[in-house]
Short mmCIF file of C-alpha atoms and ligand atoms in Angstrom, two decimals:
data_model
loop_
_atom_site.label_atom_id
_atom_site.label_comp_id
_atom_site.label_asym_id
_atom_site.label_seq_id
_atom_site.Cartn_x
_atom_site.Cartn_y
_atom_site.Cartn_z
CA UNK A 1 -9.24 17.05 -15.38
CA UNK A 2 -6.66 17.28 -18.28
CA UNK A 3 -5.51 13.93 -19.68
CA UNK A 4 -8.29 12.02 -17.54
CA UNK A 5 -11.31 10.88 -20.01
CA UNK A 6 -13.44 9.77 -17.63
CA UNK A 7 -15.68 8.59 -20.48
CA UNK A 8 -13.02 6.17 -21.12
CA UNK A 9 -13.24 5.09 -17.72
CA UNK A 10 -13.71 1.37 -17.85
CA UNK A 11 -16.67 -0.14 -17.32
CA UNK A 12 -15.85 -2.84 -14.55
CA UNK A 13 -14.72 -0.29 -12.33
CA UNK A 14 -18.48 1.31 -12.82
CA UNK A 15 -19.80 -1.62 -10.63
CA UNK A 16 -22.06 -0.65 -7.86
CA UNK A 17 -22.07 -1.23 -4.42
CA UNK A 18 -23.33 -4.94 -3.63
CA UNK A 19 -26.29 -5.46 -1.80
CA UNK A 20 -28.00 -8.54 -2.79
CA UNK A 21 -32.03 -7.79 -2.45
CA UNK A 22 -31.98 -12.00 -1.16
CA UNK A 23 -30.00 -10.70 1.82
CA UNK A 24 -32.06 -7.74 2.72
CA UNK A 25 -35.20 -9.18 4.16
CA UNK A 26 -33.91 -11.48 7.11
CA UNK A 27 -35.33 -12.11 10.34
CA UNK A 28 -37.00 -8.54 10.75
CA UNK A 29 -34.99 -5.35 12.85
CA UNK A 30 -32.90 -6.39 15.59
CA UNK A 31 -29.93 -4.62 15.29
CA UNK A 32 -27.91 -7.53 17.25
CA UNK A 33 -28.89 -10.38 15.08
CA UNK A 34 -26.61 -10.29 12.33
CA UNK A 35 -29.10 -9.33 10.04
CA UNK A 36 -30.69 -6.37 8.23
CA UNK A 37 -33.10 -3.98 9.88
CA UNK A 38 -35.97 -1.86 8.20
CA UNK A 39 -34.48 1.16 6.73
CA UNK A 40 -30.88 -0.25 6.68
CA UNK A 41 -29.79 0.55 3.08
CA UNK A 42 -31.93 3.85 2.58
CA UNK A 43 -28.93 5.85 2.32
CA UNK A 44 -26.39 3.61 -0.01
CA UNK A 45 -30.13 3.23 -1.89
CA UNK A 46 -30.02 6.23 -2.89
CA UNK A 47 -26.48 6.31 -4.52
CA UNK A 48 -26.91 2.85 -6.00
CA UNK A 49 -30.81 3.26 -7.37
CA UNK A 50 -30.82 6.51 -8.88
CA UNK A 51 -28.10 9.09 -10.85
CA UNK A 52 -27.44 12.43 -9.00
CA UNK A 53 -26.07 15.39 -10.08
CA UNK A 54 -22.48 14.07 -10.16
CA UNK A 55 -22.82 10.56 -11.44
CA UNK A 56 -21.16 9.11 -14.31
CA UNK A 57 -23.22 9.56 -17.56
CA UNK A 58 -23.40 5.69 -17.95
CA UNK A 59 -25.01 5.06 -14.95
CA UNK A 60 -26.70 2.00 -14.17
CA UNK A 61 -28.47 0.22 -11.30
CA UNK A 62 -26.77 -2.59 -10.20
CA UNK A 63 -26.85 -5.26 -7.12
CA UNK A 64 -24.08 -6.66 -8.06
CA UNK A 65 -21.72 -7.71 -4.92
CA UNK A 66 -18.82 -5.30 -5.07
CA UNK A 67 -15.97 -7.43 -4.27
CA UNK A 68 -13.11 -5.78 -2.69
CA UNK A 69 -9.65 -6.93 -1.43
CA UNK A 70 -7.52 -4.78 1.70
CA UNK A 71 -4.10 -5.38 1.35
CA UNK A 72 -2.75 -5.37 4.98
CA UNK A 73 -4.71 -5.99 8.47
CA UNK A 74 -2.07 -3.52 10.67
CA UNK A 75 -2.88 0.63 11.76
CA UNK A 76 -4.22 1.33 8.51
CA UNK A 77 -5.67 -1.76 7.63
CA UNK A 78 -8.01 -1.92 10.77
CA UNK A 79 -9.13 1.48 10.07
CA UNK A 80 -9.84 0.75 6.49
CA UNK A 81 -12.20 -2.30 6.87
CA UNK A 82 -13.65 -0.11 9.94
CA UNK A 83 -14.39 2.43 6.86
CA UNK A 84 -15.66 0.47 3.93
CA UNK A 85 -17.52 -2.48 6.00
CA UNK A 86 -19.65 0.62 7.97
CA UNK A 87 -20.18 2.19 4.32
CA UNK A 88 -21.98 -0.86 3.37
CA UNK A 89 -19.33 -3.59 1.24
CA UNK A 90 -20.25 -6.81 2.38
CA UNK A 91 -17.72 -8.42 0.80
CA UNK A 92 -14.16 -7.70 1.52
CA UNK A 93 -10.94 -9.92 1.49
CA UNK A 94 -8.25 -9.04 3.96
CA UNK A 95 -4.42 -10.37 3.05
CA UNK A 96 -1.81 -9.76 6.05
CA UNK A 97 1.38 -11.92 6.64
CA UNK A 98 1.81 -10.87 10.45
CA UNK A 99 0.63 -11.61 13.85
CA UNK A 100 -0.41 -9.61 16.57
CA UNK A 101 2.21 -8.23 18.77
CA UNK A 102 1.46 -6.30 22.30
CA UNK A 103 2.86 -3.11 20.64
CA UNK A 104 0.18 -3.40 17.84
CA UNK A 105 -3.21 -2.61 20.99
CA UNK A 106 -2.20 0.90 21.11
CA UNK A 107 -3.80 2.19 17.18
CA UNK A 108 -4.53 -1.23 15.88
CA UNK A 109 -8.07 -0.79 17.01
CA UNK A 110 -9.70 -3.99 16.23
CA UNK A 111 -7.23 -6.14 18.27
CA UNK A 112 -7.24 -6.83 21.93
CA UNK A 113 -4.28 -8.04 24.72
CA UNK A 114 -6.69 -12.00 24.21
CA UNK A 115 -5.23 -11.57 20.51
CA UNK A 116 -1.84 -11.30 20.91
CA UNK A 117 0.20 -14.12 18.93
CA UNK A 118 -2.67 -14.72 16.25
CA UNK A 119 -3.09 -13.94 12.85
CA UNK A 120 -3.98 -9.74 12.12
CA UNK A 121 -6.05 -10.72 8.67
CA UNK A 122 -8.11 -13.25 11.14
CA UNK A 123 -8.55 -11.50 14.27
CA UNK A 124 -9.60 -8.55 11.95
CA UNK A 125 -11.90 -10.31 10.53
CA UNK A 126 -13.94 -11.86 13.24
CA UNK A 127 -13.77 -8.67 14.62
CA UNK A 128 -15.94 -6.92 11.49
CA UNK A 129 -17.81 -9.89 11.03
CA UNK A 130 -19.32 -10.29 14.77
CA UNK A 131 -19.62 -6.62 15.00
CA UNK A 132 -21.58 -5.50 11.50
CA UNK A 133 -24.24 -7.62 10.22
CA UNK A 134 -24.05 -9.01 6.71
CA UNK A 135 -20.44 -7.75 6.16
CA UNK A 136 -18.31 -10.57 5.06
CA UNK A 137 -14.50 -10.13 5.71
CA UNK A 138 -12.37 -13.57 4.30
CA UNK A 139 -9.14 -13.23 5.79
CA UNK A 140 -5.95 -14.67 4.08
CA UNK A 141 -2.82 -14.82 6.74
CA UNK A 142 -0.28 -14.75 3.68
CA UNK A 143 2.38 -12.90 2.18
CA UNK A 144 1.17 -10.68 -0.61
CA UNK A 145 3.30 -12.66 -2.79
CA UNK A 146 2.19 -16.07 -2.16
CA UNK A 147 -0.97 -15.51 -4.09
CA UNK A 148 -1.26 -15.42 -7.80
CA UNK A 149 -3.04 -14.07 -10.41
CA UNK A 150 -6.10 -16.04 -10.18
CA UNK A 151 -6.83 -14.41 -6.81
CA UNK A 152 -6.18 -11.14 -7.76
CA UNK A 153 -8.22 -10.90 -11.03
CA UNK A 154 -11.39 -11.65 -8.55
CA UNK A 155 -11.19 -8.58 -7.10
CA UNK A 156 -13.34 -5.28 -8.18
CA UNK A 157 -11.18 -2.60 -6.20
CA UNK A 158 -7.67 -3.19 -4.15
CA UNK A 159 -7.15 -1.06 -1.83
CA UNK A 160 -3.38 -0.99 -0.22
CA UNK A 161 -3.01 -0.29 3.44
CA UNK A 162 0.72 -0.78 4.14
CA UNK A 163 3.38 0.88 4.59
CA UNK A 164 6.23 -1.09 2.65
CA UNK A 165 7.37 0.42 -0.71
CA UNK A 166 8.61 -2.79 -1.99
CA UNK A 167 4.87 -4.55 -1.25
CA UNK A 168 3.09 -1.39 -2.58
CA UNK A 169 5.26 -1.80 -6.11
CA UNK A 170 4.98 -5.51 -6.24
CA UNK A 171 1.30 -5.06 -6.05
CA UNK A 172 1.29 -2.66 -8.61
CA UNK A 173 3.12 -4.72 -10.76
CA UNK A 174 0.76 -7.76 -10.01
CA UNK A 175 -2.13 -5.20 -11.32
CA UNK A 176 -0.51 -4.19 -14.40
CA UNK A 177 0.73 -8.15 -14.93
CA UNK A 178 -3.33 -8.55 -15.44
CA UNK A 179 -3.64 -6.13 -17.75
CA UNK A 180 -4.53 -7.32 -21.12
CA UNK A 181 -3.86 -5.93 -24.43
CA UNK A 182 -4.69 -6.53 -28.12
CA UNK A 183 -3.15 -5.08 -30.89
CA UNK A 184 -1.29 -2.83 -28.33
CA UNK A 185 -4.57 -0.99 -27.55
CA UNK A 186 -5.56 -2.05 -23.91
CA UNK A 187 -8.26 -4.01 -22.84
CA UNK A 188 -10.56 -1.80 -20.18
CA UNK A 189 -11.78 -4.53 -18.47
CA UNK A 190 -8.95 -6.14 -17.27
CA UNK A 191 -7.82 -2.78 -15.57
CA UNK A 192 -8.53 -3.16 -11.54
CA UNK A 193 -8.15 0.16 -9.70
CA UNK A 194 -5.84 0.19 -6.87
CA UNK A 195 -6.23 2.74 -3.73
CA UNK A 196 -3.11 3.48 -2.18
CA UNK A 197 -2.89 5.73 1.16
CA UNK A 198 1.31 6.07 1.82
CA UNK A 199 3.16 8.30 4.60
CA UNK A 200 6.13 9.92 5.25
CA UNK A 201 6.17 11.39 8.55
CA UNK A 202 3.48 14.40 8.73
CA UNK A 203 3.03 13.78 4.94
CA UNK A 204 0.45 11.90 3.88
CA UNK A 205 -0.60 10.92 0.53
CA UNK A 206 -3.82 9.06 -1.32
CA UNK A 207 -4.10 8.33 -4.94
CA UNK A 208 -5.63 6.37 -7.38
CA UNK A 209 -4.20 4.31 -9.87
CA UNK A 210 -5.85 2.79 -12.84
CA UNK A 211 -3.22 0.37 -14.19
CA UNK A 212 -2.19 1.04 -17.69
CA UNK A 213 -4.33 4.14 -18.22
CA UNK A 214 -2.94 6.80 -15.08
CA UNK A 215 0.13 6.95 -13.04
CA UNK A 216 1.49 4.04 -11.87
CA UNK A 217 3.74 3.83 -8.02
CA UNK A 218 6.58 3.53 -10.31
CA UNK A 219 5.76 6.24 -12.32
CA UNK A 220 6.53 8.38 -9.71
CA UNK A 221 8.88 6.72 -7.85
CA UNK A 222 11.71 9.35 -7.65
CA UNK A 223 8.37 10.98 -4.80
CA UNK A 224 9.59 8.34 -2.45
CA UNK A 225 12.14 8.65 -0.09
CA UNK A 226 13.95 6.11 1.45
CA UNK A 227 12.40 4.82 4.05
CA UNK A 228 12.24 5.70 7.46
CA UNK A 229 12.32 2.73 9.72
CA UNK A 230 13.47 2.98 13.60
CA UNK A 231 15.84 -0.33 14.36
CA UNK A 232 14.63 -1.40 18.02
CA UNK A 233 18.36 -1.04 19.26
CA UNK A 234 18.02 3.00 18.37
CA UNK A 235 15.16 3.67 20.09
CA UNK A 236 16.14 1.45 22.91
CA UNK A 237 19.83 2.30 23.62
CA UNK A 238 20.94 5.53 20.97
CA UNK A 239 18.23 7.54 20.51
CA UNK A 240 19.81 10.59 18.18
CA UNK A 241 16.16 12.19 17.07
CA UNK A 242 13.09 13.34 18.88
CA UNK A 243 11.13 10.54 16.47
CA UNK A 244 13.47 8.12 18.84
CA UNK A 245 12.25 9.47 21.98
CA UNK A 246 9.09 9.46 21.44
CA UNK A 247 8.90 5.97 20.48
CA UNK A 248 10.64 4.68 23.18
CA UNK A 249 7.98 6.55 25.31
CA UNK A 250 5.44 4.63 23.33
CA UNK A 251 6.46 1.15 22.85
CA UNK A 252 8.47 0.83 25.64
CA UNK A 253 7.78 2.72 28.50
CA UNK A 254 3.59 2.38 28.27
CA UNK A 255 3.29 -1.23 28.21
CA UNK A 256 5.95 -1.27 31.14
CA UNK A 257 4.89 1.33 33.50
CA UNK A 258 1.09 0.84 32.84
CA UNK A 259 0.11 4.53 33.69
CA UNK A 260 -3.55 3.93 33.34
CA UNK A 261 -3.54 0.77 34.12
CA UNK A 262 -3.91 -2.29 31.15
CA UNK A 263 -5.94 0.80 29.02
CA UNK A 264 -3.53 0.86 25.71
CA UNK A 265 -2.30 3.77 24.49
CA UNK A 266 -4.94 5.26 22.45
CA UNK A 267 -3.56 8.16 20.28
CA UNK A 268 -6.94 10.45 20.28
CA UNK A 269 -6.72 10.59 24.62
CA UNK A 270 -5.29 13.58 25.79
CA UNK A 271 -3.87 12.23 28.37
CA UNK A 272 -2.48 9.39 26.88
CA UNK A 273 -0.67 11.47 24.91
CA UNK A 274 0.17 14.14 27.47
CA UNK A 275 1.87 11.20 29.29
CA UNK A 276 4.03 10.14 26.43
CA UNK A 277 4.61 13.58 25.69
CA UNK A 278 6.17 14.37 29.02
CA UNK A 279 8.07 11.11 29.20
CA UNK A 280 9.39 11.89 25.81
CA UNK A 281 10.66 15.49 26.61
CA UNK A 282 12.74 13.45 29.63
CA UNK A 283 14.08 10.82 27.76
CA UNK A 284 15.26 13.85 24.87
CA UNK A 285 16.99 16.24 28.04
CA UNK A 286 18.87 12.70 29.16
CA UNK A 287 20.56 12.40 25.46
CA UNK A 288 20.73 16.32 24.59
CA UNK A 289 18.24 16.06 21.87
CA UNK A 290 15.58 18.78 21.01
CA UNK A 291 12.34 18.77 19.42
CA UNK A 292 9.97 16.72 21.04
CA UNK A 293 6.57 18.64 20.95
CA UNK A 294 3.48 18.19 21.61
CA UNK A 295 2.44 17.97 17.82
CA UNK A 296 5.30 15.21 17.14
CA UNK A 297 3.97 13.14 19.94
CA UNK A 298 0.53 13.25 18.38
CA UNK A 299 1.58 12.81 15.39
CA UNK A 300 1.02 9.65 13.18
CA UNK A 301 -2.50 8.43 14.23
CA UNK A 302 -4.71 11.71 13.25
CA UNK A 303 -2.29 11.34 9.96
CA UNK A 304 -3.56 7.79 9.08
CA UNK A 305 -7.60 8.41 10.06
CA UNK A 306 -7.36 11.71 7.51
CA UNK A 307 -5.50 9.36 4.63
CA UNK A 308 -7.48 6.26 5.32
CA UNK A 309 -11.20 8.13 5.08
CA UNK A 310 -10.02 9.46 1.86
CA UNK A 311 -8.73 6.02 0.35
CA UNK A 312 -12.09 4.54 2.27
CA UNK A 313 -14.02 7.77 -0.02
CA UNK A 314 -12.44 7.05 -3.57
CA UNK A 315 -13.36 3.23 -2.98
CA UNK A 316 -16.92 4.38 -2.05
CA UNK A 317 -16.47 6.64 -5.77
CA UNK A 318 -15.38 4.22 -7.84
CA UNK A 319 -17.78 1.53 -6.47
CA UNK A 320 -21.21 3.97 -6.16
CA UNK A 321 -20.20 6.25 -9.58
CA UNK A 322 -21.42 8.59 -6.71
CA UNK A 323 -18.95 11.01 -7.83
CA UNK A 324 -15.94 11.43 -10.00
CA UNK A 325 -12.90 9.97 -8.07
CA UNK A 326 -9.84 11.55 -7.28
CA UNK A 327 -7.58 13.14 -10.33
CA UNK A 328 -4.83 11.33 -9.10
CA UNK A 329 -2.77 12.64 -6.17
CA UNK A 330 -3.78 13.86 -2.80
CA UNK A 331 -0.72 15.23 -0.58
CA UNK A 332 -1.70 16.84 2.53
CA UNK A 333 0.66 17.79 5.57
CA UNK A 334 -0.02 18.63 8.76
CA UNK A 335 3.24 19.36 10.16
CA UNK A 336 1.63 22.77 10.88
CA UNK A 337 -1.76 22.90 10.86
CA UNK A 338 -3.39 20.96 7.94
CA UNK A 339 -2.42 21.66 4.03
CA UNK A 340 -3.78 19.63 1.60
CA UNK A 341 -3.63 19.70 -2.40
CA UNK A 342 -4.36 17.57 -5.07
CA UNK A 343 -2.50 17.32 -8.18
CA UNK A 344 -2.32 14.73 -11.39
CA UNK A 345 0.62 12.86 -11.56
CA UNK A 346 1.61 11.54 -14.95
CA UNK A 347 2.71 8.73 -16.60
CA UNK A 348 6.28 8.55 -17.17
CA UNK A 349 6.81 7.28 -20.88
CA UNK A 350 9.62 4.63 -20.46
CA UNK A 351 7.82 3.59 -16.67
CA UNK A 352 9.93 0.16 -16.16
CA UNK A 353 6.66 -1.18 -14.78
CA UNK A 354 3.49 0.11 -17.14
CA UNK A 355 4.95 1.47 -20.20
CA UNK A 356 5.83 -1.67 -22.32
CA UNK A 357 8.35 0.46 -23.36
CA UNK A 358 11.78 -1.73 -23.25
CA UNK A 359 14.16 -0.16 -20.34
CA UNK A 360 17.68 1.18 -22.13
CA UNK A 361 20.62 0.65 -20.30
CA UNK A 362 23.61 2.60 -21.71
CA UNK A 363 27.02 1.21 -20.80
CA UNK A 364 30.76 0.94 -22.55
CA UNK A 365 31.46 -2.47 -23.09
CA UNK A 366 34.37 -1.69 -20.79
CA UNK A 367 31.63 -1.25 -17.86
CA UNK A 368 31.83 -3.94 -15.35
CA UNK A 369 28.83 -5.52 -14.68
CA UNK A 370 29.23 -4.13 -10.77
CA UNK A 371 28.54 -1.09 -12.37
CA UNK A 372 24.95 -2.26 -13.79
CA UNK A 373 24.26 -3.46 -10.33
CA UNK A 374 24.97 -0.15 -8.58
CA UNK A 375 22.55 1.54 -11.52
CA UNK A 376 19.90 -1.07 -10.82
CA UNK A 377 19.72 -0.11 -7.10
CA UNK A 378 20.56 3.48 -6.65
CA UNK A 379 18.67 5.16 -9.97
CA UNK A 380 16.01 7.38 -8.40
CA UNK A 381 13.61 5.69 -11.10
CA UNK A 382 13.95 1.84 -10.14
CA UNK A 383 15.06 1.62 -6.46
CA UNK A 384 15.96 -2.22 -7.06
CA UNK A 385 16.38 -3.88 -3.95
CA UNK A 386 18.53 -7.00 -4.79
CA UNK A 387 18.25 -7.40 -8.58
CA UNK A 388 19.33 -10.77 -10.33
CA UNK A 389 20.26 -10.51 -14.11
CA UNK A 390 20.30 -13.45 -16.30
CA UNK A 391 20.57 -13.16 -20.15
CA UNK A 392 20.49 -15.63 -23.22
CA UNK A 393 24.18 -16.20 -24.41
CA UNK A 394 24.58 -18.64 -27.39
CA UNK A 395 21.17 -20.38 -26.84
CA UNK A 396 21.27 -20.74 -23.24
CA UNK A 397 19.94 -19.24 -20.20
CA UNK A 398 23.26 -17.70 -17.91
CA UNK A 399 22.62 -16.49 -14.81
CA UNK A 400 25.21 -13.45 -14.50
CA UNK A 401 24.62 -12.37 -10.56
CA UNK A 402 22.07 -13.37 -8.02
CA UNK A 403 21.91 -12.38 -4.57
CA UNK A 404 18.94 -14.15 -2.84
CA UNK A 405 20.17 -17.59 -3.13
CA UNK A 406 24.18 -18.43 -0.77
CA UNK A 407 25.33 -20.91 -3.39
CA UNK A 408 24.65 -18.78 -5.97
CA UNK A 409 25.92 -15.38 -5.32
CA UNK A 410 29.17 -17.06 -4.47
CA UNK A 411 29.30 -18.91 -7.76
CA UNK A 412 28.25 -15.69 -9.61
CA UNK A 413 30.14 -13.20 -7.57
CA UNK A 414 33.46 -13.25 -9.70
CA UNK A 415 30.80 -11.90 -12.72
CA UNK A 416 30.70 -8.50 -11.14
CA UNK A 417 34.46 -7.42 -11.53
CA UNK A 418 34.39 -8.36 -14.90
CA UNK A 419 33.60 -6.38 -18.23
CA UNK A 420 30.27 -6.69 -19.84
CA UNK A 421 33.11 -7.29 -22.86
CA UNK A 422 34.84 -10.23 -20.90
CA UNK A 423 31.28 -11.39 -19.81
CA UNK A 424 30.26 -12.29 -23.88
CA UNK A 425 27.37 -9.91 -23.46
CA UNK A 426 26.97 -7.83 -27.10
CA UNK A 427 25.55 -4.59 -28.37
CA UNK A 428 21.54 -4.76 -28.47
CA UNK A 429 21.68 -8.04 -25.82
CA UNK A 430 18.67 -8.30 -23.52
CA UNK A 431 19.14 -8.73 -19.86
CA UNK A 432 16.23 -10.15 -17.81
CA UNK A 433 16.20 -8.38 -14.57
CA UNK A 434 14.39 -9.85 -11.12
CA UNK A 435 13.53 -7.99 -8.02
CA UNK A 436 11.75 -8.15 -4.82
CA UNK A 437 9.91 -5.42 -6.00
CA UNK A 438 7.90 -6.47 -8.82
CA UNK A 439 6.23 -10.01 -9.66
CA UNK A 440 7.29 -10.15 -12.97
CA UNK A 441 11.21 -9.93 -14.84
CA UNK A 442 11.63 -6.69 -16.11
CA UNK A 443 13.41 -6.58 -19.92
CA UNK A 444 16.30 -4.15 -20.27
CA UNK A 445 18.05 -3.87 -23.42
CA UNK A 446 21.75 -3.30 -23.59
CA UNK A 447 22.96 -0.35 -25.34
CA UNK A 448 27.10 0.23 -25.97
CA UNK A 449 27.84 3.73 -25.64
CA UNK A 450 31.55 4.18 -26.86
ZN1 ZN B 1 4.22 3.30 -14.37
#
């Protein structure tokens, strides 16, 4: 528990599950009519009404409505408002940008072949909402990033089922944009607790992030690798791993040869996955590769039901004050068997997303400004996907090199080859930096080294 004061813990994150006494006593104990049945709540009652031995010392009663937001309606985003609607939120707000594709039916549990071609966030939602009484799941089909701040302050707890780096840090830097401070000392109750549940193959990961006060995703960004993602063409035409095979088993050969029928794949079947196995291990012998196993095959979906209970448990923490919630960093592996450990990951001082710290960047003035680029991008710490730098020369705004927009790279372009000396740019200057991967600019300073 070293470096966590969980005295300091703020107090809006020491709200209490919501169950509004007005909605309790409806239309009297059947279980199919949307409505609340003697006995219901006994259980949450017991966390929310009274302290136990592991509650937080400030604990209160409360019926406030807990109001949490999932980001992401795909695998883990089905299992997590599974989780948290059967452990009694009735409130939850679902954001996913994509629709429903026939690959999705296999793990994507709350989806159905009807489905296909409509929204995730919606189709999750009706699903919830028909099938658990009183649970209230608002779905927004929407990028993460066309919402702003006013929707995201509403939130109690954000919990992040995806499995995109660059969404996971611009969320992150969306929570610590709403953090407020005065007199540099920071302001508890703007702080809104984000879940995150990431993967890397067999490793999984949960944590818990209080914005400004623990470890932030960039914080501990150089624990990323780059990501893994299988192009179609690979797995369809030059398979080279056993990852390839297997997929093509999976996404390709299932919904094709139909071995059970329309069933969809479902990763906890033996047979299912006995079938994919074996088709894997032929597709591998045609191209010479090795590897495919049983475990591989397997693989992924008892992965995300282990990762997404525990993110599902340290929302059910932080909303009940049931318990103390996780101390920061949960890695488990089950490459072989299952290994799990839990360890506190710090805050890194000069964090280019939560330290208000300004960002240094040292450079000779004989640098060329390609060379900033490169730095942006490849430096373990920021991982910038396709920065744009503008500065302030002689009173006005100059945009020195921006990639997103045609016009503009090509006007910009002839900027990189030059010197940060031939570019005007001075000892000290300040170079406003803006990237896919956070909401808001992030300040670097310039700093000539000789
Ligand atoms: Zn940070």
């Amino acid at each position: 528990m070293a470096g966590f004061s969980f005295l300091l813990f703020p107090t809006n994150v020491i709200i209490f599950l919501g169950i509004l006494t007005l909605q309790m006593a409806v239309d009297g104990g059947h279980r199919d009519g949307g409505c609340d049945w003697d006995g219901r709540w006994n259980h949450v009652r017991k966390f929310l009404e009274r302290p136990g031995p592991f509650t937080h010392p400030d604990f209160e009663p409360s019926t406030e409505t807990c109001k949490i937001l999932v980001i992401g309606a795909g695998g883990l985003g089905c299992e997590l408002l599974k989780n948290l609607a059967l452990s009694g939120f009735r409130l939850i707000h679902v954001v996913d940008m994509d629709i429903i594709d026939v690959s999705n039916l296999n793990r994507q549990f709350l989806f159905r072949p009807k489905d296909v071609g409509r929204p995730k966030a919606e189709v999750a939602a009706d699903f919830i909402n028909s099938r658990i009484p009183g649970c209230k799941v608002v779905p927004h089909f929407k990028k993460i990033q066309d919402l702003d701040e006013s929707f995201y302050r509403q939130f109690h707890i954000i919990v992040c089922g995806l499995d995109s780096i660059i969404a996971r840090r611009w969320m992150n830097g969306m929570l610590i944009s709403l953090l407020s401070y005065e007199d540099g000392v920071l302001d508890p109750s703007s702080i809104i607790p984000l879940i995150d549940g990431g993967v890397e193959g067999f490793k999984g990961n949960t944590r818990v992030i209080l914005p400004g006060m623990t470890a932030c995703i960039d914080c501990t960004l150089e624990l990323y690798p780059p990501q893994i993602n299988f192009p179609m063409c690979t797995i369809a035409s030059m398979p080279r791993l056993p990852e390839h095979c297997i997929e093509y088993a999976r996404i390709l050969q299932w919904p094709k040869e139909k071995p059970f029928g329309d069933t969809s794949l479902d990763g906890d079947n033996p047979q299912h996955i006995q079938w994919v196995f074996e088709r894997s291990q032929e597709r591998a012998a045609e191209f010479n590769i090795t590897g495919v196993t049983y475990r591989l095959t397997q693989g992924e979906p008892v992965n995300n039901k282990t990762r997404i209970s525990a993110c599902a448990t340290e929302v059910f923490k932080i909303a009940t004050s049931a318990y103390i919630p996780l101390n920061n960093y949960l890695v488990f592996n089950d490459v072989d068997g299952l290994y799990t450990y839990t360890f506190e990951a710090e805050r890194k001082e000069n964090c280019s997303a939560c330290s208000q710290v300004p960002q240094d960047l040292q450079f000779p003035p004989s640098a060329k400004l390609q060379e900033i680029l490169e730095y942006l991008t490849e430096n373990a710490s920021l991982q910038m996907k396709s920065p744009a730098i503008t500065t302030t020369l002689e009173g006005k705004n100059k945009t020195l090199y921006l990639q997103s927009v045609k016009s503009i790279e090509e006007r910009t372009r002839p900027n990189l080859c030059k010197t940060l000396k031939e570019l005007g740019l001075s000892d000290g200057q300040e170079l406003a930096v803006a990237d896919v991967t956070t909401p808001q600019t992030v300040l670097f300073k310039l700093n000539f080294t000789a």
